[in-house]
């Protein structure tokens, strides 16, 4: 069995033991996920980009905890909406490859709608 | 090899082909991740909790894409900071079990610091 | 003199006394603002919509503090980018009136690009 | 009458004309506000701090629109919760002055709980 599926089962048991399912509507879980994402941003907000690449062990440990929280709520949401995350990511990578053709976007951070991308051909 | 590690390799290749590594400092990736988390929130912001549990196929497809984007940036960040996501999640679940003892928090959504939790004993 | 401009001056003095201007690039201020917005979301994430309309005095006080933090970073950003917030809001309300014509959007929460809005005529 | 109060009245009329009050629970407004905050972050996510201080007229115009959207949802929330934003900000600045005494925090971006701040004396 897939390891992410194992985690989903483990997290469902964790919620069940605490009777937390009542709070875990997809709407609420999306809010909780975005709050954890911001706690991750908070770790970096006053650091330079260079400093963000050279975290102290304490900083890295705090960052790791916030990353885990994001992953946990993402898996909870995947459970509630019956989403296979690995499949969703693989499909999205294919879409992104059409949106951002390597030869056109090389070295640029523009958004896909600022290029003549191949996105419309995705029919 | 683990499937999440496979995805990390695939996403690194995707970034390399586009020369995007220059933009992918941990600071910037945390910002991009939080932006994707908010695009997920946007799918739910005007829905009731009940509606968020009964998405149309079009709504679900949009939600799935945003979930994938969150996962993608989380894996990019994990690559840059050399974090094993499965390990990080398993460690965080253990911490949460101490923070939120099932017998004390059952059916409540309060934050751990509003309980007399066992968190301080985590030494 | 306008009261928001007064606050901007007061907040600049607050930053100057602490030598914080070095951290207050527009990029960093946008991060801090979004972190405060999420702390506001955190106040509401496990509440029902009805509960969010009937906050206890303690809850309201916490919400008010987070709202103030959002306003503070918005004004700091306005100072750094030389933006007149009242003017920006008035201009945006005009744009929104074209994007969301009352007769077409009444009672609906759809996004403007899901209507035949008058937005393109805004030339 | 205060200009922010004028804007609140104007925005209430805007919502009334579109029958949008039904969607504007404090919970939902906090979500919408955080989504707009992230659209602001998106303007800056791939820019360096230096670039964020030297926006092109097009970039500045986009940033201004997102700042206005944040302000609009903040005022909507203030209407719903009967909050006077100017008063809330002034009170928060006083709290922050106790949390971050200028002589202790000068030139540092640490959080208040990493200092021996005067916060507890705020009784």
CSV table of C-alpha atoms in Angstrom, one decimal:
chain,number,residue,atom,x,y,z
A,1,UNK,CA,0.0,0.0,0.0
A,2,UNK,CA,1.1,3.5,-0.8
A,3,UNK,CA,2.8,5.5,2.0
A,4,UNK,CA,0.6,8.5,1.5
A,5,UNK,CA,-2.5,6.3,1.8
A,6,UNK,CA,-1.0,4.9,5.0
A,7,UNK,CA,-0.7,8.4,6.4
A,8,UNK,CA,-4.3,9.3,5.4
A,9,UNK,CA,-5.5,6.3,7.4
A,10,UNK,CA,-3.4,7.3,10.4
A,11,UNK,CA,-4.7,10.8,10.3
A,12,UNK,CA,-8.3,9.7,10.0
A,13,UNK,CA,-7.8,7.5,13.1
A,14,UNK,CA,-6.2,10.5,14.9
A,15,UNK,CA,-9.3,12.7,14.1
A,16,UNK,CA,-11.7,9.9,15.0
A,17,UNK,CA,-10.1,9.4,18.4
A,18,UNK,CA,-10.7,13.2,19.1
A,19,UNK,CA,-14.1,13.4,17.4
A,20,UNK,CA,-12.8,16.1,15.1
A,21,UNK,CA,-14.5,15.0,11.9
A,22,UNK,CA,-17.3,17.4,12.7
A,23,UNK,CA,-14.9,20.3,12.1
A,24,UNK,CA,-13.2,18.9,9.0
A,25,UNK,CA,-15.4,20.1,6.2
A,26,UNK,CA,-13.4,20.8,3.0
A,27,UNK,CA,-14.1,24.5,3.5
A,28,UNK,CA,-12.6,24.4,7.0
A,29,UNK,CA,-9.7,22.2,6.0
A,30,UNK,CA,-8.8,24.6,3.2
A,31,UNK,CA,-8.7,27.4,5.8
A,32,UNK,CA,-6.5,25.4,8.2
A,33,UNK,CA,-4.2,24.5,5.4
A,34,UNK,CA,-3.7,28.1,4.3
A,35,UNK,CA,-3.1,29.1,8.0
A,36,UNK,CA,-0.3,26.5,8.2
A,37,UNK,CA,1.1,27.8,4.8
A,38,UNK,CA,1.3,31.3,6.4
A,39,UNK,CA,3.1,30.0,9.5
A,40,UNK,CA,5.7,28.6,7.0
A,41,UNK,CA,5.9,32.1,5.3
A,42,UNK,CA,6.3,33.6,8.8
A,43,UNK,CA,9.6,31.6,9.2
A,44,UNK,CA,11.0,33.4,6.1
A,45,UNK,CA,9.4,36.8,6.1
A,46,UNK,CA,12.3,38.9,7.5
A,47,UNK,CA,15.0,36.7,6.1
A,48,UNK,CA,16.9,37.5,2.8
A,49,UNK,CA,16.7,34.9,0.1
A,50,UNK,CA,20.3,34.0,0.9
A,51,UNK,CA,19.5,33.5,4.6
A,52,UNK,CA,16.6,31.3,3.7
A,53,UNK,CA,19.1,29.0,2.0
A,54,UNK,CA,21.2,28.8,5.1
A,55,UNK,CA,18.9,28.1,8.0
A,56,UNK,CA,20.2,27.3,11.5
A,57,UNK,CA,19.2,23.8,12.9
A,58,UNK,CA,16.5,25.6,15.0
A,59,UNK,CA,15.1,27.4,12.1
A,60,UNK,CA,15.1,24.3,9.9
A,61,UNK,CA,13.3,22.3,12.6
A,62,UNK,CA,10.6,25.0,12.9
A,63,UNK,CA,10.2,25.1,9.1
A,64,UNK,CA,10.0,21.3,8.9
A,65,UNK,CA,7.1,21.3,11.5
A,66,UNK,CA,5.2,23.9,9.4
A,67,UNK,CA,5.8,21.9,6.2
A,68,UNK,CA,4.5,18.8,8.0
A,69,UNK,CA,1.3,20.7,9.1
A,70,UNK,CA,0.7,21.7,5.5
A,71,UNK,CA,1.1,18.1,4.3
A,72,UNK,CA,-1.2,16.9,7.1
A,73,UNK,CA,-4.1,19.2,6.2
A,74,UNK,CA,-3.6,18.5,2.5
A,75,UNK,CA,-3.9,14.7,3.2
A,76,UNK,CA,-7.0,15.3,5.4
A,77,UNK,CA,-8.6,17.2,2.5
A,78,UNK,CA,-7.6,14.5,0.1
A,79,UNK,CA,-9.3,12.0,2.4
A,80,UNK,CA,-12.5,14.0,2.5
A,81,UNK,CA,-12.6,14.7,-1.2
A,82,UNK,CA,-11.4,11.2,-2.2
A,83,UNK,CA,-8.4,12.6,-4.1
A,84,UNK,CA,-5.3,10.6,-4.9
A,85,UNK,CA,-2.5,13.1,-4.4
A,86,UNK,CA,0.1,11.3,-6.5
A,87,UNK,CA,-2.3,11.1,-9.4
A,88,UNK,CA,-3.3,14.7,-9.0
A,89,UNK,CA,0.3,15.9,-9.0
A,90,UNK,CA,1.2,13.8,-12.1
A,91,UNK,CA,-1.8,15.2,-14.0
A,92,UNK,CA,-0.9,18.7,-13.0
A,93,UNK,CA,2.7,18.3,-14.1
A,94,UNK,CA,1.4,17.4,-17.5
A,95,UNK,CA,-0.8,20.5,-17.6
A,96,UNK,CA,2.1,22.7,-16.5
A,97,UNK,CA,4.3,21.2,-19.2
A,98,UNK,CA,1.8,22.5,-21.8
A,99,UNK,CA,1.3,25.8,-20.1
A,100,UNK,CA,5.0,26.4,-19.7
A,101,UNK,CA,6.9,25.0,-22.8
A,102,UNK,CA,10.6,24.8,-21.8
A,103,UNK,CA,11.7,26.5,-25.0
A,104,UNK,CA,9.5,29.5,-24.5
A,105,UNK,CA,9.8,30.2,-20.8
A,106,UNK,CA,13.5,29.4,-20.2
A,107,UNK,CA,14.9,31.6,-17.5
A,108,UNK,CA,11.7,33.7,-17.1
A,109,UNK,CA,9.3,33.8,-14.2
A,110,UNK,CA,6.3,35.3,-16.1
A,111,UNK,CA,2.9,33.7,-15.7
A,112,UNK,CA,1.7,31.4,-18.5
A,113,UNK,CA,-0.9,33.9,-19.7
A,114,UNK,CA,1.9,36.3,-20.5
A,115,UNK,CA,3.3,33.9,-23.2
A,116,UNK,CA,1.8,32.4,-26.3
A,117,UNK,CA,1.7,29.1,-24.5
A,118,UNK,CA,0.2,25.8,-25.8
A,119,UNK,CA,-2.4,25.8,-23.1
A,120,UNK,CA,-5.4,26.3,-25.4
A,121,UNK,CA,-4.4,23.2,-27.5
A,122,UNK,CA,-5.1,21.1,-24.4
A,123,UNK,CA,-8.5,19.9,-25.7
B,1,UNK,CA,12.4,4.2,-4.3
B,2,UNK,CA,9.7,6.2,-2.6
B,3,UNK,CA,7.0,7.8,-4.8
B,4,UNK,CA,7.4,11.3,-3.3
B,5,UNK,CA,11.1,11.1,-3.9
B,6,UNK,CA,10.3,10.2,-7.5
B,7,UNK,CA,8.1,13.3,-7.8
B,8,UNK,CA,10.9,15.5,-6.3
B,9,UNK,CA,13.3,14.3,-9.0
B,10,UNK,CA,10.7,14.9,-11.7
B,11,UNK,CA,10.0,18.4,-10.4
B,12,UNK,CA,13.7,19.2,-10.2
B,13,UNK,CA,14.1,18.2,-13.9
B,14,UNK,CA,11.0,20.3,-14.8
B,15,UNK,CA,12.7,23.3,-13.1
B,16,UNK,CA,16.1,22.6,-14.6
B,17,UNK,CA,14.7,22.5,-18.2
B,18,UNK,CA,13.2,25.9,-17.6
B,19,UNK,CA,16.2,27.4,-15.7
B,20,UNK,CA,13.8,28.2,-12.8
B,21,UNK,CA,16.1,27.2,-9.9
B,22,UNK,CA,17.3,30.8,-9.7
B,23,UNK,CA,13.8,31.8,-8.5
B,24,UNK,CA,13.3,28.9,-6.1
B,25,UNK,CA,14.9,30.1,-2.9
B,26,UNK,CA,13.1,28.7,0.2
B,27,UNK,CA,11.7,32.2,0.9
B,28,UNK,CA,10.2,32.5,-2.6
B,29,UNK,CA,8.9,28.9,-2.6
B,30,UNK,CA,7.1,29.5,0.7
B,31,UNK,CA,5.4,32.5,-0.9
B,32,UNK,CA,4.3,30.5,-3.9
B,33,UNK,CA,3.0,27.7,-1.7
B,34,UNK,CA,0.9,30.1,0.3
B,35,UNK,CA,-0.5,31.7,-2.9
B,36,UNK,CA,-1.6,28.2,-4.1
B,37,UNK,CA,-3.1,27.5,-0.7
B,38,UNK,CA,-5.2,30.7,-1.1
B,39,UNK,CA,-6.3,29.7,-4.6
B,40,UNK,CA,-7.6,26.5,-2.9
B,41,UNK,CA,-9.4,28.7,-0.3
B,42,UNK,CA,-10.9,30.8,-3.1
B,43,UNK,CA,-12.7,27.6,-4.4
B,44,UNK,CA,-14.5,27.4,-1.0
B,45,UNK,CA,-14.9,31.0,0.2
B,46,UNK,CA,-18.5,31.6,-0.8
B,47,UNK,CA,-19.7,28.0,-0.3
B,48,UNK,CA,-21.4,26.8,2.8
B,49,UNK,CA,-19.7,23.9,4.6
B,50,UNK,CA,-22.4,21.6,3.3
B,51,UNK,CA,-21.8,22.8,-0.3
B,52,UNK,CA,-18.1,22.2,0.2
B,53,UNK,CA,-18.9,18.5,0.9
B,54,UNK,CA,-20.9,18.2,-2.3
B,55,UNK,CA,-18.8,19.7,-5.1
B,56,UNK,CA,-19.8,19.4,-8.8
B,57,UNK,CA,-17.3,17.5,-11.0
B,58,UNK,CA,-16.1,20.9,-12.3
B,59,UNK,CA,-15.6,22.3,-8.8
B,60,UNK,CA,-13.8,19.1,-7.7
B,61,UNK,CA,-11.5,19.2,-10.7
B,62,UNK,CA,-10.5,22.8,-9.9
B,63,UNK,CA,-9.9,22.0,-6.3
B,64,UNK,CA,-7.8,19.0,-7.3
B,65,UNK,CA,-5.6,21.2,-9.4
B,66,UNK,CA,-5.0,23.6,-6.6
B,67,UNK,CA,-4.3,20.8,-4.2
B,68,UNK,CA,-1.7,19.5,-6.6
B,69,UNK,CA,-0.1,22.9,-6.8
B,70,UNK,CA,0.3,23.1,-3.1
B,71,UNK,CA,1.8,19.6,-3.1
B,72,UNK,CA,4.2,20.6,-5.9
B,73,UNK,CA,5.6,23.6,-4.1
B,74,UNK,CA,5.8,21.6,-0.8
B,75,UNK,CA,8.0,19.0,-2.6
B,76,UNK,CA,10.1,21.7,-4.2
B,77,UNK,CA,10.7,23.2,-0.8
B,78,UNK,CA,11.5,19.7,0.6
B,79,UNK,CA,14.1,19.3,-2.2
B,80,UNK,CA,15.7,22.6,-1.5
B,81,UNK,CA,15.8,22.1,2.3
B,82,UNK,CA,16.6,18.4,2.1
B,83,UNK,CA,13.5,17.4,4.0
B,84,UNK,CA,12.0,13.9,4.0
B,85,UNK,CA,8.2,14.7,4.0
B,86,UNK,CA,7.1,11.3,5.2
B,87,UNK,CA,9.5,11.5,8.1
B,88,UNK,CA,8.5,15.1,8.9
B,89,UNK,CA,4.8,14.1,9.0
B,90,UNK,CA,5.4,11.1,11.2
B,91,UNK,CA,7.4,13.2,13.7
B,92,UNK,CA,4.7,15.9,13.7
B,93,UNK,CA,1.9,13.4,14.3
B,94,UNK,CA,3.8,12.2,17.4
B,95,UNK,CA,4.2,15.8,18.6
B,96,UNK,CA,0.5,16.5,18.0
B,97,UNK,CA,-0.5,13.4,20.0
B,98,UNK,CA,1.3,14.9,23.0
B,99,UNK,CA,-0.2,18.3,22.4
B,100,UNK,CA,-3.7,17.0,21.9
B,101,UNK,CA,-4.3,14.0,24.2
B,102,UNK,CA,-7.5,12.3,23.0
B,103,UNK,CA,-9.1,12.1,26.4
B,104,UNK,CA,-8.7,15.9,27.0
B,105,UNK,CA,-9.6,17.3,23.7
B,106,UNK,CA,-12.4,15.0,22.5
B,107,UNK,CA,-15.0,16.9,20.5
B,108,UNK,CA,-13.3,20.3,21.0
B,109,UNK,CA,-11.6,22.5,18.5
B,110,UNK,CA,-9.6,24.6,21.0
B,111,UNK,CA,-5.9,25.2,20.5
B,112,UNK,CA,-3.5,23.1,22.5
B,113,UNK,CA,-2.4,26.1,24.7
B,114,UNK,CA,-6.0,26.4,25.9
B,115,UNK,CA,-5.7,22.9,27.5
B,116,UNK,CA,-3.4,21.6,30.2
B,117,UNK,CA,-1.7,19.5,27.5
B,118,UNK,CA,1.3,17.2,27.9
B,119,UNK,CA,3.3,19.3,25.5
B,120,UNK,CA,5.8,20.5,28.1
B,121,UNK,CA,6.7,16.9,29.0
B,122,UNK,CA,8.1,16.5,25.5
B,123,UNK,CA,11.7,16.8,26.7
C,1,UNK,CA,-4.7,66.1,7.2
C,2,UNK,CA,-6.2,62.7,6.6
C,3,UNK,CA,-6.4,60.2,9.5
C,4,UNK,CA,-4.9,57.4,7.4
C,5,UNK,CA,-2.0,59.7,6.5
C,6,UNK,CA,-1.5,60.4,10.2
C,7,UNK,CA,-1.3,56.7,10.9
C,8,UNK,CA,1.3,56.2,8.2
C,9,UNK,CA,3.4,58.9,9.8
C,10,UNK,CA,3.0,57.3,13.2
C,11,UNK,CA,3.9,53.9,11.9
C,12,UNK,CA,7.0,55.2,10.1
C,13,UNK,CA,8.2,56.8,13.4
C,14,UNK,CA,7.6,53.4,15.1
C,15,UNK,CA,9.7,51.6,12.5
C,16,UNK,CA,12.4,54.3,12.6
C,17,UNK,CA,12.8,54.1,16.4
C,18,UNK,CA,13.4,50.4,16.0
C,19,UNK,CA,15.6,50.6,12.9
C,20,UNK,CA,13.1,48.3,11.2
C,21,UNK,CA,13.1,50.0,7.8
C,22,UNK,CA,15.8,47.6,6.6
C,23,UNK,CA,13.3,44.7,6.8
C,24,UNK,CA,10.4,46.6,5.3
C,25,UNK,CA,10.8,46.0,1.5
C,26,UNK,CA,7.5,45.7,-0.3
C,27,UNK,CA,8.2,42.0,-0.8
C,28,UNK,CA,8.6,41.4,2.9
C,29,UNK,CA,5.7,43.6,3.9
C,30,UNK,CA,3.4,41.7,1.5
C,31,UNK,CA,4.5,38.5,3.3
C,32,UNK,CA,3.8,39.9,6.7
C,33,UNK,CA,0.4,41.2,5.7
C,34,UNK,CA,-0.6,37.8,4.4
C,35,UNK,CA,0.6,36.2,7.6
C,36,UNK,CA,-1.6,38.6,9.6
C,37,UNK,CA,-4.5,37.9,7.3
C,38,UNK,CA,-4.1,34.2,8.1
C,39,UNK,CA,-4.1,34.9,11.8
C,40,UNK,CA,-7.4,36.4,11.2
C,41,UNK,CA,-8.6,33.4,9.3
C,42,UNK,CA,-7.4,31.2,12.2
C,43,UNK,CA,-9.9,32.9,14.5
C,44,UNK,CA,-12.7,31.7,12.3
C,45,UNK,CA,-11.5,28.3,10.9
C,46,UNK,CA,-13.4,26.0,13.2
C,47,UNK,CA,-16.4,28.3,13.7
C,48,UNK,CA,-19.6,27.9,11.7
C,49,UNK,CA,-20.7,31.0,9.8
C,50,UNK,CA,-23.4,31.5,12.4
C,51,UNK,CA,-20.9,31.4,15.2
C,52,UNK,CA,-18.7,33.9,13.3
C,53,UNK,CA,-21.6,36.3,13.5
C,54,UNK,CA,-21.9,35.9,17.3
C,55,UNK,CA,-18.4,36.3,18.7
C,56,UNK,CA,-17.8,36.4,22.4
C,57,UNK,CA,-16.1,39.6,23.7
C,58,UNK,CA,-12.8,37.6,24.0
C,59,UNK,CA,-13.1,36.4,20.4
C,60,UNK,CA,-14.0,39.8,19.1
C,61,UNK,CA,-11.0,41.4,20.9
C,62,UNK,CA,-8.7,38.8,19.3
C,63,UNK,CA,-10.2,39.4,15.8
C,64,UNK,CA,-9.9,43.2,16.3
C,65,UNK,CA,-6.2,42.8,17.0
C,66,UNK,CA,-5.6,40.8,13.9
C,67,UNK,CA,-7.6,43.2,11.7
C,68,UNK,CA,-5.5,46.0,13.1
C,69,UNK,CA,-2.3,44.1,12.2
C,70,UNK,CA,-3.6,43.7,8.6
C,71,UNK,CA,-4.3,47.4,8.4
C,72,UNK,CA,-0.9,48.3,9.9
C,73,UNK,CA,1.0,46.3,7.3
C,74,UNK,CA,-1.2,47.6,4.5
C,75,UNK,CA,-0.4,51.2,5.6
C,76,UNK,CA,3.3,50.4,5.8
C,77,UNK,CA,3.2,49.1,2.2
C,78,UNK,CA,1.2,52.2,1.2
C,79,UNK,CA,4.0,54.3,2.6
C,80,UNK,CA,6.8,52.4,0.9
C,81,UNK,CA,5.0,52.4,-2.5
C,82,UNK,CA,3.6,55.9,-2.1
C,83,UNK,CA,0.0,54.7,-2.5
C,84,UNK,CA,-3.0,56.8,-1.3
C,85,UNK,CA,-5.3,54.0,0.1
C,86,UNK,CA,-8.5,56.0,-0.1
C,87,UNK,CA,-7.9,56.9,-3.7
C,88,UNK,CA,-6.9,53.3,-4.5
C,89,UNK,CA,-10.1,52.0,-2.9
C,90,UNK,CA,-12.3,54.5,-4.7
C,91,UNK,CA,-10.7,53.6,-8.1
C,92,UNK,CA,-11.2,49.9,-7.4
C,93,UNK,CA,-14.9,50.3,-6.5
C,94,UNK,CA,-15.4,51.9,-9.9
C,95,UNK,CA,-13.6,49.0,-11.6
C,96,UNK,CA,-15.7,46.5,-9.6
C,97,UNK,CA,-18.9,48.2,-10.6
C,98,UNK,CA,-18.0,47.5,-14.3
C,99,UNK,CA,-16.9,44.0,-13.5
C,100,UNK,CA,-20.0,43.2,-11.5
C,101,UNK,CA,-23.0,45.0,-13.0
C,102,UNK,CA,-25.8,44.8,-10.3
C,103,UNK,CA,-28.5,43.7,-12.8
C,104,UNK,CA,-26.4,40.7,-13.9
C,105,UNK,CA,-24.8,39.4,-10.7
C,106,UNK,CA,-27.7,39.9,-8.2
C,107,UNK,CA,-27.7,37.2,-5.6
C,108,UNK,CA,-24.8,35.3,-7.2
C,109,UNK,CA,-21.3,34.8,-5.9
C,110,UNK,CA,-19.7,33.8,-9.3
C,111,UNK,CA,-16.5,35.4,-10.4
C,112,UNK,CA,-16.7,38.2,-12.9
C,113,UNK,CA,-15.2,36.1,-15.7
C,114,UNK,CA,-18.1,33.7,-15.4
C,115,UNK,CA,-20.5,36.5,-16.6
C,116,UNK,CA,-20.7,38.5,-19.8
C,117,UNK,CA,-19.5,41.5,-17.7
C,118,UNK,CA,-18.8,45.0,-19.0
C,119,UNK,CA,-15.2,44.7,-18.0
C,120,UNK,CA,-13.7,44.8,-21.5
C,121,UNK,CA,-15.4,48.1,-22.2
C,122,UNK,CA,-13.2,49.7,-19.5
C,123,UNK,CA,-10.9,51.3,-22.1
D,1,UNK,CA,-17.7,62.1,9.0
D,2,UNK,CA,-14.7,60.0,8.8
D,3,UNK,CA,-13.6,58.9,5.3
D,4,UNK,CA,-13.2,55.2,6.2
D,5,UNK,CA,-16.8,55.3,7.6
D,6,UNK,CA,-17.9,56.8,4.2
D,7,UNK,CA,-16.2,54.0,2.4
D,8,UNK,CA,-18.0,51.4,4.7
D,9,UNK,CA,-21.3,53.0,3.8
D,10,UNK,CA,-20.4,52.9,0.1
D,11,UNK,CA,-19.4,49.3,0.2
D,12,UNK,CA,-22.5,48.3,2.1
D,13,UNK,CA,-24.6,49.9,-0.7
D,14,UNK,CA,-22.5,48.1,-3.3
D,15,UNK,CA,-23.2,44.7,-1.6
D,16,UNK,CA,-26.9,45.6,-1.0
D,17,UNK,CA,-27.4,46.3,-4.7
D,18,UNK,CA,-26.0,42.9,-5.6
D,19,UNK,CA,-27.8,41.0,-2.7
D,20,UNK,CA,-24.3,39.9,-1.5
D,21,UNK,CA,-24.9,40.3,2.2
D,22,UNK,CA,-25.9,36.6,2.4
D,23,UNK,CA,-22.3,35.6,1.5
D,24,UNK,CA,-20.6,38.1,3.8
D,25,UNK,CA,-20.4,36.3,7.1
D,26,UNK,CA,-17.3,37.2,9.1
D,27,UNK,CA,-15.9,33.7,8.4
D,28,UNK,CA,-16.3,34.1,4.6
D,29,UNK,CA,-15.0,37.7,4.6
D,30,UNK,CA,-11.8,36.6,6.4
D,31,UNK,CA,-11.3,34.0,3.7
D,32,UNK,CA,-11.8,36.5,0.9
D,33,UNK,CA,-9.4,39.0,2.6
D,34,UNK,CA,-6.7,36.3,2.9
D,35,UNK,CA,-7.2,35.4,-0.8
D,36,UNK,CA,-6.6,39.0,-1.8
D,37,UNK,CA,-3.6,39.3,0.5
D,38,UNK,CA,-2.1,36.3,-1.4
D,39,UNK,CA,-2.9,37.9,-4.7
D,40,UNK,CA,-0.7,40.8,-3.4
D,41,UNK,CA,2.0,38.3,-2.4
D,42,UNK,CA,1.8,36.8,-5.9
D,43,UNK,CA,2.9,40.2,-7.4
D,44,UNK,CA,6.1,39.9,-5.4
D,45,UNK,CA,6.9,36.2,-5.2
D,46,UNK,CA,9.5,35.9,-7.9
D,47,UNK,CA,10.9,39.5,-7.5
D,48,UNK,CA,14.0,40.2,-5.4
D,49,UNK,CA,13.6,42.6,-2.5
D,50,UNK,CA,15.4,45.3,-4.6
D,51,UNK,CA,13.0,44.7,-7.6
D,52,UNK,CA,10.1,45.0,-5.2
D,53,UNK,CA,11.3,48.5,-4.4
D,54,UNK,CA,11.5,49.5,-8.1
D,55,UNK,CA,8.2,48.4,-9.7
D,56,UNK,CA,7.2,49.4,-13.2
D,57,UNK,CA,4.1,51.5,-13.6
D,58,UNK,CA,2.2,48.3,-14.7
D,59,UNK,CA,3.4,46.3,-11.7
D,60,UNK,CA,2.6,49.2,-9.3
D,61,UNK,CA,-0.9,49.5,-10.8
D,62,UNK,CA,-1.5,45.7,-10.3
D,63,UNK,CA,-0.2,46.0,-6.7
D,64,UNK,CA,-2.4,49.0,-6.0
D,65,UNK,CA,-5.5,47.0,-7.1
D,66,UNK,CA,-4.7,44.1,-4.8
D,67,UNK,CA,-4.0,46.5,-1.9
D,68,UNK,CA,-7.4,48.1,-2.5
D,69,UNK,CA,-9.1,44.6,-2.5
D,70,UNK,CA,-7.5,43.9,0.9
D,71,UNK,CA,-8.7,47.2,2.2
D,72,UNK,CA,-12.2,46.6,0.9
D,73,UNK,CA,-12.6,43.3,2.6
D,74,UNK,CA,-11.2,44.6,5.8
D,75,UNK,CA,-13.8,47.4,5.8
D,76,UNK,CA,-16.6,44.9,5.0
D,77,UNK,CA,-15.5,42.9,8.0
D,78,UNK,CA,-15.3,46.0,10.1
D,79,UNK,CA,-18.9,46.8,9.1
D,80,UNK,CA,-20.1,43.3,10.0
D,81,UNK,CA,-18.3,43.2,13.4
D,82,UNK,CA,-18.9,46.9,14.2
D,83,UNK,CA,-15.2,47.6,14.4
D,84,UNK,CA,-13.7,51.2,14.2
D,85,UNK,CA,-10.5,50.5,12.3
D,86,UNK,CA,-8.8,53.8,13.3
D,87,UNK,CA,-9.4,53.0,16.9
D,88,UNK,CA,-8.4,49.4,16.5
D,89,UNK,CA,-5.1,50.4,14.9
D,90,UNK,CA,-4.3,53.0,17.6
D,91,UNK,CA,-4.9,50.5,20.3
D,92,UNK,CA,-2.7,47.9,18.6
D,93,UNK,CA,0.1,50.4,18.2
D,94,UNK,CA,0.1,50.9,21.9
D,95,UNK,CA,0.2,47.2,22.5
D,96,UNK,CA,3.0,46.8,20.1
D,97,UNK,CA,5.0,49.6,21.8
D,98,UNK,CA,4.9,47.5,25.0
D,99,UNK,CA,5.7,44.2,23.1
D,100,UNK,CA,8.6,45.8,21.2
D,101,UNK,CA,10.4,48.3,23.4
D,102,UNK,CA,12.6,50.4,21.1
D,103,UNK,CA,15.7,50.1,23.3
D,104,UNK,CA,15.5,46.3,23.3
D,105,UNK,CA,14.6,45.4,19.7
D,106,UNK,CA,16.5,48.0,17.8
D,107,UNK,CA,17.7,46.6,14.5
D,108,UNK,CA,16.3,43.1,15.2
D,109,UNK,CA,13.4,41.3,13.5
D,110,UNK,CA,12.9,38.7,16.3
D,111,UNK,CA,9.4,38.1,17.6
D,112,UNK,CA,8.4,39.7,20.8
D,113,UNK,CA,8.4,36.3,22.7
D,114,UNK,CA,12.1,36.0,21.9
D,115,UNK,CA,12.8,39.1,24.1
D,116,UNK,CA,12.3,39.9,27.7
D,117,UNK,CA,9.5,42.3,26.6
D,118,UNK,CA,7.2,44.4,28.8
D,119,UNK,CA,4.2,42.6,27.3
D,120,UNK,CA,3.1,40.9,30.6
D,121,UNK,CA,3.0,44.2,32.4
D,122,UNK,CA,0.1,45.2,30.1
D,123,UNK,CA,-2.5,44.6,32.8
